[in-house]
Tab-separated table of C-alpha atoms and ligand atoms in Angstrom:
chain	number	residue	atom	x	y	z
A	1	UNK	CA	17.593	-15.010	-4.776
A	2	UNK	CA	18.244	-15.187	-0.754
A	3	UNK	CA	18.065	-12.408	1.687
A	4	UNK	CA	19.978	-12.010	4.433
A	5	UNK	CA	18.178	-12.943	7.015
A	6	UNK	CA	17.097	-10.343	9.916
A	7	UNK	CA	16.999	-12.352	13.669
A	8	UNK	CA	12.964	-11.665	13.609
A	9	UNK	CA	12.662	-13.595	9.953
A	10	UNK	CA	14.794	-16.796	11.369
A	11	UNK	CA	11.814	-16.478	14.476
A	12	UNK	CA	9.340	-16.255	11.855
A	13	UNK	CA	10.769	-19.200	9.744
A	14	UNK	CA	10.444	-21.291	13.467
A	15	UNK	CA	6.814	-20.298	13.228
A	16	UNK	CA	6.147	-21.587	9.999
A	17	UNK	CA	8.051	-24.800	10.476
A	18	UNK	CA	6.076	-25.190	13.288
A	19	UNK	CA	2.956	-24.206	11.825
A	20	UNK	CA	3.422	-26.098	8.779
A	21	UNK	CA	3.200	-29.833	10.631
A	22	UNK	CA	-0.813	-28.279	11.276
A	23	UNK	CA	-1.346	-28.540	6.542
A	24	UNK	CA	-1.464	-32.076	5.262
A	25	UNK	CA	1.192	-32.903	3.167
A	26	UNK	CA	-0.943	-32.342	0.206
A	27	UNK	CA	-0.421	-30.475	-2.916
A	28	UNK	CA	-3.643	-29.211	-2.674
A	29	UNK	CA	-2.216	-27.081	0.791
A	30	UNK	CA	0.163	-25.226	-1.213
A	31	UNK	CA	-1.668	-21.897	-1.152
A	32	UNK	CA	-2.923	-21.836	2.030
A	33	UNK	CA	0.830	-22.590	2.901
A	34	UNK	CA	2.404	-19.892	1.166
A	35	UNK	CA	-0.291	-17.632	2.485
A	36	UNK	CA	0.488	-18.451	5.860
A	37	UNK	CA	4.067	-17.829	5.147
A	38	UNK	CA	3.018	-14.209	3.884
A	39	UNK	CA	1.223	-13.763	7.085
A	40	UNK	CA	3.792	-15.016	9.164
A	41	UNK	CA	7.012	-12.937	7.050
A	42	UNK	CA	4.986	-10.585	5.171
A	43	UNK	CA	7.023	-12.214	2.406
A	44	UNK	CA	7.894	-15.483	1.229
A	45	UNK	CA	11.663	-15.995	1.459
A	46	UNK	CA	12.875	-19.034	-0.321
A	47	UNK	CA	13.756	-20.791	3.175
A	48	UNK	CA	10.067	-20.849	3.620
A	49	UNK	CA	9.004	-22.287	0.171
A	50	UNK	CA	11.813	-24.880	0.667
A	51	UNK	CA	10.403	-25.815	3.642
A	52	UNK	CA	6.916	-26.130	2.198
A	53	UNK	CA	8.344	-28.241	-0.714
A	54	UNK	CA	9.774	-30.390	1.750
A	55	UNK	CA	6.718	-30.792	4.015
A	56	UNK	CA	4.792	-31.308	0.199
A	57	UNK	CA	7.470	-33.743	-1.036
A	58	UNK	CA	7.559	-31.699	-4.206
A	59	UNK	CA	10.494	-29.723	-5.599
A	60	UNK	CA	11.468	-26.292	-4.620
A	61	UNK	CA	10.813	-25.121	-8.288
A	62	UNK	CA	7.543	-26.278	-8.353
A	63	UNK	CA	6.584	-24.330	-5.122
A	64	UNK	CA	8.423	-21.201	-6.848
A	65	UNK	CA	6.923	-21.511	-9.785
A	66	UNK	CA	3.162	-21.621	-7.925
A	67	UNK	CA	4.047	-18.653	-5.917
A	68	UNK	CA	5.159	-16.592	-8.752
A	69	UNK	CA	2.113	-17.392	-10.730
A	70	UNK	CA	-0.164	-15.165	-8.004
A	71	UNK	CA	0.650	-11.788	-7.366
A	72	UNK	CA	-0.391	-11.979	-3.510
A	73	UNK	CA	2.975	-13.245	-2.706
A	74	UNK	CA	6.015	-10.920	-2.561
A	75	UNK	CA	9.911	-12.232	-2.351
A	76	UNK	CA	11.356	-9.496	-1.110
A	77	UNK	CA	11.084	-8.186	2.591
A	78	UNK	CA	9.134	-5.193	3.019
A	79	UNK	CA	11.114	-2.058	3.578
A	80	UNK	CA	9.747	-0.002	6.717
A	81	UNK	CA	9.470	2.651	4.661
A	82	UNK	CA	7.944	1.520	1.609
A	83	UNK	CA	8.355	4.103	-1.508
A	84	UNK	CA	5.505	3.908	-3.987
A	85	UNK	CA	6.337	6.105	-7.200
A	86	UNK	CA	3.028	6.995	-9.438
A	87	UNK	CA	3.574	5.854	-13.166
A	88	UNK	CA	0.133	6.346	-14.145
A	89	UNK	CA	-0.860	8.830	-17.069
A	90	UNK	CA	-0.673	11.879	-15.087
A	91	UNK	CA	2.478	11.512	-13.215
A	92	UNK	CA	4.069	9.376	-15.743
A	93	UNK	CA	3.974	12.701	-18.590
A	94	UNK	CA	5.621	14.395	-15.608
A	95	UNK	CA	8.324	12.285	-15.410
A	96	UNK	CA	7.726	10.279	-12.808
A	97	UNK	CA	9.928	7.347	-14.662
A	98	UNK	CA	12.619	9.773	-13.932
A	99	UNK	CA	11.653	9.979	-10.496
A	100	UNK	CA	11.483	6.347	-9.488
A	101	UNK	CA	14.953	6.349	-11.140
A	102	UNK	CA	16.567	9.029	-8.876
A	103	UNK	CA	15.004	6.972	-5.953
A	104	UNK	CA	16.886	3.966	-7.510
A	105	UNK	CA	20.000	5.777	-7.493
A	106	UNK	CA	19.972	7.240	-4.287
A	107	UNK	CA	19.049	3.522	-2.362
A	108	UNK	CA	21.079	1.956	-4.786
A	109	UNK	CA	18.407	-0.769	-5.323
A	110	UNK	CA	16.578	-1.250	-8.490
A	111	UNK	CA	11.976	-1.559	-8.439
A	112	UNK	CA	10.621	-4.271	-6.819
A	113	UNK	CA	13.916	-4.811	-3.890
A	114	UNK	CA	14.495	-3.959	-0.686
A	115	UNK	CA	17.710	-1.556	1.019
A	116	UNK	CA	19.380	-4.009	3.211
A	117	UNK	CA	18.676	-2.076	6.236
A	118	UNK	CA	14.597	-3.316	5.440
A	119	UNK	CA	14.439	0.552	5.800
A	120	UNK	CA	13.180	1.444	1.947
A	121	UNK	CA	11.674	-0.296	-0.639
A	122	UNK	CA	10.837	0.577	-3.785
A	123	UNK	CA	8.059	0.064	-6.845
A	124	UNK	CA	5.627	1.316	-9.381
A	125	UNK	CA	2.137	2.058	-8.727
A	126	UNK	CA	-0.692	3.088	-10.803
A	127	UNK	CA	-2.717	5.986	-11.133
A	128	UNK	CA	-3.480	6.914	-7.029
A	129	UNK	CA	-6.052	9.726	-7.642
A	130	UNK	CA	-4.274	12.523	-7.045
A	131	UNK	CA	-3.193	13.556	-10.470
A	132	UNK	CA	-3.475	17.457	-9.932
A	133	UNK	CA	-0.378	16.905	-7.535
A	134	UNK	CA	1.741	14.823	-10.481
A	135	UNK	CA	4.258	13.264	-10.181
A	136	UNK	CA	3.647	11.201	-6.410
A	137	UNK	CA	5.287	9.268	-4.610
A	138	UNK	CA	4.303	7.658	-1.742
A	139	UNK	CA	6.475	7.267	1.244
A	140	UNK	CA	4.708	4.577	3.635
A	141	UNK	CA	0.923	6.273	3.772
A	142	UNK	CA	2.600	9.760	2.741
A	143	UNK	CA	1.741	11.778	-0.440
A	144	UNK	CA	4.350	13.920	-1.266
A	145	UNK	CA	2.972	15.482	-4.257
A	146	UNK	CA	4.763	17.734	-7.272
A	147	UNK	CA	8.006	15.478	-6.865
A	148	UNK	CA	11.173	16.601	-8.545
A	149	UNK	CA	14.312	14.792	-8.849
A	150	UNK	CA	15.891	17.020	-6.858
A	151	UNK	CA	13.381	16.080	-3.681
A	152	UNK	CA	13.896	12.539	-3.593
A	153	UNK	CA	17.280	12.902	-1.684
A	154	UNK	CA	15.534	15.287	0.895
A	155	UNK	CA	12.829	12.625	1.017
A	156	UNK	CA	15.309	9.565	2.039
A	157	UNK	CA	16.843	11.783	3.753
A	158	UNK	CA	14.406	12.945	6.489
A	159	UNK	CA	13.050	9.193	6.867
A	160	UNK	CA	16.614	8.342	7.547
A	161	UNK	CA	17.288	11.458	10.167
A	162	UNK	CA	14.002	10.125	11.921
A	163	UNK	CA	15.672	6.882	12.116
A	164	UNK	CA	18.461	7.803	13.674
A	165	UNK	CA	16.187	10.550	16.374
A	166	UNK	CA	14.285	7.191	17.113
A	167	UNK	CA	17.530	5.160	17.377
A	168	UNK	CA	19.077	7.491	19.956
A	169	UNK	CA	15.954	7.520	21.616
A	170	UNK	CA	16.032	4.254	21.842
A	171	UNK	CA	12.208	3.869	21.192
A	172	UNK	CA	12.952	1.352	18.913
A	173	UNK	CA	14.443	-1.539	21.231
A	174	UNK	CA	11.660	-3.676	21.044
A	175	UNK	CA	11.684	-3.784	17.233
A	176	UNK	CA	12.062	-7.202	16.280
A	177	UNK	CA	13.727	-6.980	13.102
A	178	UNK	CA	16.580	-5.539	14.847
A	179	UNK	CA	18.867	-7.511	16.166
B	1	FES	S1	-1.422	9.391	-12.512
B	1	FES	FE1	-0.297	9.600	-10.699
B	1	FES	S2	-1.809	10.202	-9.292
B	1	FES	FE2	-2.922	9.899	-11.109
């Protein structure tokens, strides 16, 4: 699966083809490739890993299927606002299925992707110790405890408003995933 690639991740994907010609072209570099792609793009798009398998001289499924085999390496961009809903015990006999579903719905993207803005992700966590307040989600390093349904469109909501505040502001001109 491709992304559409922001103008900062075709800069990053110059780094790491730069970077790369530093590994040997040894399959025994892989990793410490595809964790300097992570470092570099904070996720491994598959430009990168078919880059590495060309530097490696090995196919582009064999780099995939390397990657996918450790969880350190994600394949989706990071959203800027990364939403972590709690499925452990607690929040998950509160419905907190039901909550990572309205959050679904309302960024029409499914666990584990990315809004196309990069503004919101989405996933599953476990248990994050603060089952008196179940369900939680997390919004970036915000607890936002005793979620209902009916507070995840507030939630996206006042992320978003922010967004826009900052974008008229225009405090966020140097941000280099914005073109
Ligand atoms: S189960 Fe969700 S915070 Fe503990």
């Amino acid at each position: 699966l491709k992304h559409m690639l922001t103008d900062g991740d075709r800069r990053n994907l110059d780094t790491v083809k730069s970077r790369l010609n530093a590994f040997d072209n040894s399959r025994t570099q892989l990793i410490p490739i595809l964790q300097m792609i992570m470092a570099v793009c904070r996720f491994v798009p598959t430009e990168a890993m078919e880059m590495a398998a060309d530097h490696l001289g090995l196919p582009t499924s064999d780099v995939y299927g390397v990657a996918t085999f450790y969880n350190q390496f994600r394949f989706t961009p990071p959203g800027r606002h990364p939403i972590k809903v709690c499925l452990g015990t607690a929040c998950h006999v509160r419905g907190g299925d039901i909550i990572l579903e309205n959050f679904a719905r309302r960024l029409e993207i499914a666990e584990g992707e990315t809004t196309e803005d990069r503004e919101f992700s989405l996933e599953r966590v476990a248990c994050i110790g603060c089952c008196a307040l179940a369900p939680v989600a997390l919004v970036g390093d915000d607890v936002h405890g005793n979620m209902a349904p009916s507070k995840t469109e507030g939630l996206v909501l006042r992320y978003q408003i922010e967004k826009e505040k900052a974008e008229r502001d225009g405090r966020r001109t140097g941000d280099d995933d914005h073109a």
